PDB file of C-alpha atoms in Angstrom:
ATOM      1  CA  UNK X   1     -67.942-106.866 -37.713  1.00 78.00           C
ATOM      2  CA  UNK X   2     -65.828-109.816 -38.815  1.00 84.00           C
ATOM      3  CA  UNK X   3     -62.648-109.909 -36.802  1.00 94.00           C
ATOM      4  CA  UNK X   4     -59.803-112.303 -36.049  1.00 98.00           C
ATOM      5  CA  UNK X   5     -57.529-111.367 -33.181  1.00 98.00           C
ATOM      6  CA  UNK X   6     -54.230-113.158 -32.604  1.00 98.00           C
ATOM      7  CA  UNK X   7     -52.326-113.222 -29.327  1.00 98.00           C
ATOM      8  CA  UNK X   8     -49.442-115.088 -27.743  1.00 98.00           C
ATOM      9  CA  UNK X   9     -46.510-113.939 -29.826  1.00 97.00           C
ATOM     10  CA  UNK X  10     -43.238-112.804 -28.325  1.00 98.00           C
ATOM     11  CA  UNK X  11     -39.519-113.376 -28.000  1.00 98.00           C
ATOM     12  CA  UNK X  12     -38.346-116.912 -27.285  1.00 98.00           C
ATOM     13  CA  UNK X  13     -35.004-118.671 -27.313  1.00 98.00           C
ATOM     14  CA  UNK X  14     -34.225-121.413 -29.839  1.00 98.00           C
ATOM     15  CA  UNK X  15     -35.727-124.677 -28.656  1.00 98.00           C
ATOM     16  CA  UNK X  16     -38.461-122.878 -26.755  1.00 98.00           C
ATOM     17  CA  UNK X  17     -42.227-123.010 -27.112  1.00 98.00           C
ATOM     18  CA  UNK X  18     -45.106-120.616 -27.667  1.00 98.00           C
ATOM     19  CA  UNK X  19     -48.847-120.937 -28.028  1.00 98.00           C
ATOM     20  CA  UNK X  20     -50.625-118.608 -30.412  1.00 98.00           C
ATOM     21  CA  UNK X  21     -54.335-118.040 -30.010  1.00 98.00           C
ATOM     22  CA  UNK X  22     -56.847-116.560 -32.414  1.00 98.00           C
ATOM     23  CA  UNK X  23     -60.233-115.300 -31.248  1.00 98.00           C
ATOM     24  CA  UNK X  24     -62.959-114.932 -33.868  1.00 98.00           C
ATOM     25  CA  UNK X  25     -65.790-112.413 -33.561  1.00 97.00           C
ATOM     26  CA  UNK X  26     -68.072-114.805 -35.460  1.00 95.00           C
ATOM     27  CA  UNK X  27     -69.004-118.458 -35.305  1.00 95.00           C
ATOM     28  CA  UNK X  28     -66.281-120.596 -36.877  1.00 95.00           C
ATOM     29  CA  UNK X  29     -68.327-123.795 -36.747  1.00 94.00           C
ATOM     30  CA  UNK X  30     -69.410-123.302 -40.338  1.00 91.00           C
ATOM     31  CA  UNK X  31     -66.037-122.128 -41.614  1.00 94.00           C
ATOM     32  CA  UNK X  32     -64.380-124.783 -43.766  1.00 95.00           C
ATOM     33  CA  UNK X  33     -60.775-123.920 -42.992  1.00 97.00           C
ATOM     34  CA  UNK X  34     -59.158-121.978 -40.196  1.00 97.00           C
ATOM     35  CA  UNK X  35     -55.496-121.438 -40.768  1.00 97.00           C
ATOM     36  CA  UNK X  36     -52.183-119.983 -39.734  1.00 98.00           C
ATOM     37  CA  UNK X  37     -49.824-118.206 -42.093  1.00 98.00           C
ATOM     38  CA  UNK X  38     -46.558-116.401 -41.507  1.00 98.00           C
ATOM     39  CA  UNK X  39     -44.493-113.738 -43.206  1.00 98.00           C
ATOM     40  CA  UNK X  40     -40.817-113.200 -42.516  1.00 97.00           C
ATOM     41  CA  UNK X  41     -39.067-109.934 -43.445  1.00 92.00           C
ATOM     42  CA  UNK X  42     -38.414-109.765 -47.168  1.00 95.00           C
ATOM     43  CA  UNK X  43     -40.355-112.958 -47.866  1.00 97.00           C
ATOM     44  CA  UNK X  44     -43.800-113.800 -49.141  1.00 97.00           C
ATOM     45  CA  UNK X  45     -46.549-114.909 -46.794  1.00 97.00           C
ATOM     46  CA  UNK X  46     -46.675-118.713 -46.522  1.00 97.00           C
ATOM     47  CA  UNK X  47     -49.145-121.117 -45.064  1.00 95.00           C
ATOM     48  CA  UNK X  48     -48.169-122.849 -41.842  1.00 98.00           C
ATOM     49  CA  UNK X  49     -51.235-124.926 -40.971  1.00 98.00           C
ATOM     50  CA  UNK X  50     -54.758-125.431 -42.315  1.00 97.00           C
ATOM     51  CA  UNK X  51     -57.337-126.857 -39.923  1.00 97.00           C
ATOM     52  CA  UNK X  52     -60.528-128.213 -41.444  1.00 96.00           C
ATOM     53  CA  UNK X  53     -63.946-128.181 -39.821  1.00 93.00           C
ATOM     54  CA  UNK X  54     -63.474-131.825 -38.815  1.00 91.00           C
ATOM     55  CA  UNK X  55     -60.167-131.013 -37.119  1.00 90.00           C
ATOM     56  CA  UNK X  56     -57.771-132.531 -39.631  1.00 95.00           C
ATOM     57  CA  UNK X  57     -54.635-130.453 -40.141  1.00 97.00           C
ATOM     58  CA  UNK X  58     -52.163-129.984 -42.978  1.00 97.00           C
ATOM     59  CA  UNK X  59     -48.769-128.483 -42.195  1.00 98.00           C
ATOM     60  CA  UNK X  60     -45.942-126.732 -43.941  1.00 98.00           C
ATOM     61  CA  UNK X  61     -43.263-129.457 -44.119  1.00 98.00           C
ATOM     62  CA  UNK X  62     -40.773-127.256 -42.256  1.00 98.00           C
ATOM     63  CA  UNK X  63     -42.990-127.185 -39.152  1.00 98.00           C
ATOM     64  CA  UNK X  64     -44.477-130.675 -39.225  1.00 98.00           C
ATOM     65  CA  UNK X  65     -43.725-132.520 -36.002  1.00 98.00           C
ATOM     66  CA  UNK X  66     -43.000-129.268 -34.145  1.00 98.00           C
ATOM     67  CA  UNK X  67     -46.224-127.291 -34.556  1.00 98.00           C
ATOM     68  CA  UNK X  68     -49.776-128.387 -33.729  1.00 98.00           C
ATOM     69  CA  UNK X  69     -52.822-126.560 -35.031  1.00 98.00           C
ATOM     70  CA  UNK X  70     -56.249-126.926 -33.462  1.00 97.00           C
ATOM     71  CA  UNK X  71     -59.633-125.250 -33.324  1.00 97.00           C
ATOM     72  CA  UNK X  72     -62.405-125.068 -30.739  1.00 96.00           C
ATOM     73  CA  UNK X  73     -65.609-124.407 -32.644  1.00 96.00           C
ATOM     74  CA  UNK X  74     -67.628-123.962 -29.450  1.00 96.00           C
ATOM     75  CA  UNK X  75     -65.348-121.148 -28.256  1.00 97.00           C
ATOM     76  CA  UNK X  76     -64.616-119.685 -31.706  1.00 97.00           C
ATOM     77  CA  UNK X  77     -60.908-120.098 -31.022  1.00 98.00           C
ATOM     78  CA  UNK X  78     -57.990-121.350 -33.074  1.00 98.00           C
ATOM     79  CA  UNK X  79     -54.588-122.321 -31.677  1.00 98.00           C
ATOM     80  CA  UNK X  80     -51.075-122.961 -32.857  1.00 98.00           C
ATOM     81  CA  UNK X  81     -48.769-124.738 -30.421  1.00 98.00           C
ATOM     82  CA  UNK X  82     -45.174-124.249 -31.475  1.00 98.00           C
ATOM     83  CA  UNK X  83     -42.385-126.350 -29.989  1.00 98.00           C
ATOM     84  CA  UNK X  84     -38.659-126.611 -30.641  1.00 98.00           C
ATOM     85  CA  UNK X  85     -38.707-123.173 -32.222  1.00 98.00           C
ATOM     86  CA  UNK X  86     -35.900-122.222 -34.573  1.00 98.00           C
ATOM     87  CA  UNK X  87     -34.581-118.811 -35.644  1.00 97.00           C
ATOM     88  CA  UNK X  88     -36.059-119.416 -39.104  1.00 97.00           C
ATOM     89  CA  UNK X  89     -39.525-119.504 -37.507  1.00 98.00           C
ATOM     90  CA  UNK X  90     -39.206-115.776 -36.837  1.00 98.00           C
ATOM     91  CA  UNK X  91     -42.086-114.043 -38.606  1.00 98.00           C
ATOM     92  CA  UNK X  92     -45.392-112.298 -38.174  1.00 98.00           C
ATOM     93  CA  UNK X  93     -48.019-115.006 -37.745  1.00 98.00           C
ATOM     94  CA  UNK X  94     -51.530-114.479 -39.103  1.00 98.00           C
ATOM     95  CA  UNK X  95     -54.769-116.261 -38.364  1.00 98.00           C
ATOM     96  CA  UNK X  96     -57.075-116.858 -41.326  1.00 98.00           C
ATOM     97  CA  UNK X  97     -60.558-118.070 -42.150  1.00 97.00           C
ATOM     98  CA  UNK X  98     -61.614-119.529 -45.483  1.00 96.00           C
ATOM     99  CA  UNK X  99     -64.858-120.819 -46.948  1.00 92.00           C
ATOM    100  CA  UNK X 100     -62.923-123.209 -49.167  1.00 93.00           C
ATOM    101  CA  UNK X 101     -59.661-125.048 -48.653  1.00 90.00           C
ATOM    102  CA  UNK X 102     -57.192-122.845 -50.521  1.00 89.00           C
ATOM    103  CA  UNK X 103     -58.973-119.530 -50.146  1.00 93.00           C
ATOM    104  CA  UNK X 104     -58.670-116.982 -47.363  1.00 96.00           C
ATOM    105  CA  UNK X 105     -61.640-114.718 -46.800  1.00 95.00           C
ATOM    106  CA  UNK X 106     -60.559-113.095 -43.537  1.00 96.00           C
ATOM    107  CA  UNK X 107     -57.195-112.253 -41.992  1.00 97.00           C
ATOM    108  CA  UNK X 108     -56.148-111.291 -38.507  1.00 98.00           C
ATOM    109  CA  UNK X 109     -53.799-108.395 -37.865  1.00 97.00           C
ATOM    110  CA  UNK X 110     -50.846-110.634 -37.041  1.00 97.00           C
ATOM    111  CA  UNK X 111     -48.634-111.313 -34.034  1.00 98.00           C
ATOM    112  CA  UNK X 112     -44.841-111.175 -34.012  1.00 98.00           C
ATOM    113  CA  UNK X 113     -42.838-114.268 -33.119  1.00 98.00           C
ATOM    114  CA  UNK X 114     -39.095-113.798 -32.692  1.00 98.00           C
ATOM    115  CA  UNK X 115     -36.789-116.735 -32.029  1.00 98.00           C
ATOM    116  CA  UNK X 116     -33.388-115.549 -30.911  1.00 97.00           C
ATOM    117  CA  UNK X 117     -30.788-116.134 -28.238  1.00 96.00           C
TER     118      UNK X 117
END
C-alpha cells in the first residue's frame, strides 16, 4: 500500500523552528519529485518546496531562506526544516510524491503547524 506519513508538526512561537518528516512506504529513489505543500484555513493548497531526485529544491518565495527541504532516498524519508517561523506559516502541511515535476501522484494525510504566541 502506497503511504506517506508526516510527523513533526505542532505549536511554536513566532521565530521558532520545527522539522517535519515524511516517511514513505515505498522506495522514493525513483520518484522524480518529493514535495511539501500547505493549506491554511480558507485558502487553497500551495506548494512550499519541490525536491528533485538529484536533491535540487525549488521554494515558494515566501519561505525561501527560512525553510530547507531535503530527501534521503536510502531511508525513504523527506524533510522540511522550518526556521524563523511566522504566524502566516500556520497551515496543514502535506508531503507529496510525483512522477513528474508539476504533478502529484500521492499525498500524505497532513500535519498541523501552528505559529502563535
